[in-house]
mmCIF file of C-alpha atoms in Angstrom:
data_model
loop_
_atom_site.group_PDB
_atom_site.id
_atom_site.type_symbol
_atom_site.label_atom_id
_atom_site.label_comp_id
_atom_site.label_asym_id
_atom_site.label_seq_id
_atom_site.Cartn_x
_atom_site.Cartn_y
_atom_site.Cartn_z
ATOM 1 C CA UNK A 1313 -28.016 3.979 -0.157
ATOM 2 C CA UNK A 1314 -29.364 6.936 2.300
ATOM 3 C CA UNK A 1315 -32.034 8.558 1.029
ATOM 4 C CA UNK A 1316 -31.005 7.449 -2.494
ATOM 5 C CA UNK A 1317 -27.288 8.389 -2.909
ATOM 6 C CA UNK A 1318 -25.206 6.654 -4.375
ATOM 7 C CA UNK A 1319 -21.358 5.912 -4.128
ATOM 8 C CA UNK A 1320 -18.906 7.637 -6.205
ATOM 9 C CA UNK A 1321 -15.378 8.546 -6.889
ATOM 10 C CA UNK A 1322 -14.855 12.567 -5.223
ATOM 11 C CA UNK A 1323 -11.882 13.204 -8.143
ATOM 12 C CA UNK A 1324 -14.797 12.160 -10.583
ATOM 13 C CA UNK A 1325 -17.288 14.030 -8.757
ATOM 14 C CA UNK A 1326 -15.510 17.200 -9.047
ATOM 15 C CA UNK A 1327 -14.072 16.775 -12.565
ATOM 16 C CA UNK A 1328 -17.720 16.749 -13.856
ATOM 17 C CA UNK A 1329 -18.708 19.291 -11.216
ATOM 18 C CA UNK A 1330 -16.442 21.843 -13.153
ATOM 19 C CA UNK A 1331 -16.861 20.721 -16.518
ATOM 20 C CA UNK A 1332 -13.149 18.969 -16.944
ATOM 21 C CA UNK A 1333 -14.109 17.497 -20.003
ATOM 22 C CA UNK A 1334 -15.498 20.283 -21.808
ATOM 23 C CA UNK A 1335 -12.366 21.948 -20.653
ATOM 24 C CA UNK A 1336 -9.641 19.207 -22.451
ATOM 25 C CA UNK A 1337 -11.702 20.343 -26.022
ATOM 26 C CA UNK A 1338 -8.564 22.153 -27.774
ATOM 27 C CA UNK A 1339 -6.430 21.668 -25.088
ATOM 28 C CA UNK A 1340 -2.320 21.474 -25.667
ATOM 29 C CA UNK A 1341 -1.695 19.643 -22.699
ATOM 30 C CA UNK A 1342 -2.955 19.287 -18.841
ATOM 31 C CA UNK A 1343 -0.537 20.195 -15.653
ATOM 32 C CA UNK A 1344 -1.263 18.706 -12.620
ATOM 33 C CA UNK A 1345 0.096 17.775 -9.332
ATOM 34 C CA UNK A 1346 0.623 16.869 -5.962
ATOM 35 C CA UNK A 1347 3.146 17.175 -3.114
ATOM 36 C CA UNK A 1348 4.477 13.401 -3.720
ATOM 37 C CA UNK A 1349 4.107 10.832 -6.389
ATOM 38 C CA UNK A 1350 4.074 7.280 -5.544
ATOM 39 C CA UNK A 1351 1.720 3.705 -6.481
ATOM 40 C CA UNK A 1352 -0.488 5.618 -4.128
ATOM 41 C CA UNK A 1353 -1.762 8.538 -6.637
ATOM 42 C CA UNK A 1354 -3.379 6.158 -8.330
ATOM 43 C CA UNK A 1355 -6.155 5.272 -6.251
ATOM 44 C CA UNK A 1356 -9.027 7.263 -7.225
ATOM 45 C CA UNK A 1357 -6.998 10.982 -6.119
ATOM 46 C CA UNK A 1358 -6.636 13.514 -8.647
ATOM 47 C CA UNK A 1359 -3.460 12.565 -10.636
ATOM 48 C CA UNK A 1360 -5.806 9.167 -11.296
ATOM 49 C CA UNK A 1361 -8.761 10.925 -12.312
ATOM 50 C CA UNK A 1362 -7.572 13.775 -14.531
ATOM 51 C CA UNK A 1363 -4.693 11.612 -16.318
ATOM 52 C CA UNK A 1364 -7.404 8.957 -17.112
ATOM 53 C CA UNK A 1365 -9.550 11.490 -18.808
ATOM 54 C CA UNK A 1366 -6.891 13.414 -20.347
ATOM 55 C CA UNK A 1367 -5.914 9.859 -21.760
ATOM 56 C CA UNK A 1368 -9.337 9.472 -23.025
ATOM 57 C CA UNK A 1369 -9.358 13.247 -24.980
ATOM 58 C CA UNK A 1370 -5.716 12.894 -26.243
ATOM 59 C CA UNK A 1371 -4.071 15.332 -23.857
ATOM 60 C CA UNK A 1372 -0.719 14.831 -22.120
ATOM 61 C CA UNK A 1373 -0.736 15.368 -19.202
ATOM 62 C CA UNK A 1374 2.501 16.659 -17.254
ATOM 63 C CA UNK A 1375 2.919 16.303 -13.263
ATOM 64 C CA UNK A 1376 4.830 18.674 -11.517
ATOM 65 C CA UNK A 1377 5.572 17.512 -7.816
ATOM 66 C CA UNK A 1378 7.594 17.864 -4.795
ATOM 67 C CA UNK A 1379 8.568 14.406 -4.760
ATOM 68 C CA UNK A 1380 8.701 11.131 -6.283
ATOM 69 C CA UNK A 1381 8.185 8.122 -4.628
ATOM 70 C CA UNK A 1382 8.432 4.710 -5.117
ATOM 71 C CA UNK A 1383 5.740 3.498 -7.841
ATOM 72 C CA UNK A 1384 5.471 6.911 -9.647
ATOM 73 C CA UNK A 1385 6.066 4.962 -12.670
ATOM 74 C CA UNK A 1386 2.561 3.434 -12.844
ATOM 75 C CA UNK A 1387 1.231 6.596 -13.523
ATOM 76 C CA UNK A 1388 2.358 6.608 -17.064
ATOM 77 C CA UNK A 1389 -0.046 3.431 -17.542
ATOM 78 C CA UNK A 1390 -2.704 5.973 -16.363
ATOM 79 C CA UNK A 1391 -2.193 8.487 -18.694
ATOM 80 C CA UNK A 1392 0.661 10.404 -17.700
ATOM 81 C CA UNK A 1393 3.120 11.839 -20.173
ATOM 82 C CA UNK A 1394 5.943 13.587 -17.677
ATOM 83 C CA UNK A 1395 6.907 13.835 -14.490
ATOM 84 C CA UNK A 1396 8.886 16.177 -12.821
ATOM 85 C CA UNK A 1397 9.689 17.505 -8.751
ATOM 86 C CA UNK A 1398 9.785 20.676 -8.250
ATOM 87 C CA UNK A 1399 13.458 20.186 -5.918
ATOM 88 C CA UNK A 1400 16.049 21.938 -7.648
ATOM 89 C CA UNK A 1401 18.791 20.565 -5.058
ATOM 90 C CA UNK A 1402 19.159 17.477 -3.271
ATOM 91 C CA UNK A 1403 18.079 18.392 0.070
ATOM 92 C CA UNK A 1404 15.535 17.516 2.971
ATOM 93 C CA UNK A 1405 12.153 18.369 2.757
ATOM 94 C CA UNK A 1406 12.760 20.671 6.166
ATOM 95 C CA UNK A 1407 14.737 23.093 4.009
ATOM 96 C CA UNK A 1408 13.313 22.811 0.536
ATOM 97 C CA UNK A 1409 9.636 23.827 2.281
ATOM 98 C CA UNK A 1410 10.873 27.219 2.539
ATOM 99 C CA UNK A 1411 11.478 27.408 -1.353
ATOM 100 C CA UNK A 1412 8.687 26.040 -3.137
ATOM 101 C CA UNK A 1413 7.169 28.712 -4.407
ATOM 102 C CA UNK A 1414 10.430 29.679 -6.135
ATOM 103 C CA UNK A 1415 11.022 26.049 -7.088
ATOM 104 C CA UNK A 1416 7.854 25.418 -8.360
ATOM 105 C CA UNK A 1417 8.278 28.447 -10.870
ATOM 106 C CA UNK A 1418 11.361 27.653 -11.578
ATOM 107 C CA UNK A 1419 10.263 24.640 -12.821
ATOM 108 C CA UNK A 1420 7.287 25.557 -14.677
ATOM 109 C CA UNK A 1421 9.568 28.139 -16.370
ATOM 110 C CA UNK A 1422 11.971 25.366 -17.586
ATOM 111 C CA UNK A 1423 8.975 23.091 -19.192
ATOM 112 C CA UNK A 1424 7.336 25.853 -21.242
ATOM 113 C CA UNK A 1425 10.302 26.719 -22.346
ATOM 114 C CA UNK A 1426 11.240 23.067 -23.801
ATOM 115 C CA UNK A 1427 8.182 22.812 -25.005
ATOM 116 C CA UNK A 1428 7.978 25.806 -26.771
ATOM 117 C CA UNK A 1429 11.226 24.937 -28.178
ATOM 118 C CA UNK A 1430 9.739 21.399 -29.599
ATOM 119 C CA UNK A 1431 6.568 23.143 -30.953
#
């Protein structure tokens, strides 16, 4: 109300900021992300926002994270096609740190290639 602002949601704020929208026009599919998944990503963060208006433009939209947490699941209501964590192995987050750059490409590696094999 200071000096004539007004309130408003800082995923939606930036989305429109740079031109998110205009971006999704002819777009295959979204990838987005965040270290953990859980009933919290939801709440106005940036899984929430861009899945919502992927939704609205008819673009999946795929999550790669590092983990997935209880309530991911609500994210498909949002707009969410896939999820997937980036850990390769079943092991603490103390030694998988060290390998998420390698994880994280070895991931994205193995979805482009399914999808390309579906196209």
């Amino acid at each position: 109300a200071l000096l004539g602002g007004q309130l408003r949601s800082g995923i939606d704020t930036v989305l429109d900021l740079v031109g998110y929208d205009r971006m999704l026009e002819g777009a295959d599919m979204v990838f987005t992300g965040e270290g953990r998944i859980d009933r919290q990503s939801l709440n106005g963060k940036v899984i929430d926002g861009v899945a919502r208006r992927a939704r609205t433009a008819g673009v999946p939209v795929t999550c790669v994270v590092g983990s997935i947490g209880e309530g991911a699941q609500t994210a498909y209501e949002a707009g969410v096609s896939a999820i997937f964590s980036i850990n390769r192995r079943a092991e603490s987050f103390e030694t998988a740190r060290y390998k998420s750059r390698e994880n994280l490409a070895a991931t994205m590696e193995d979805i482009l290639r399914f999808a390309q094999a579906v196209r």
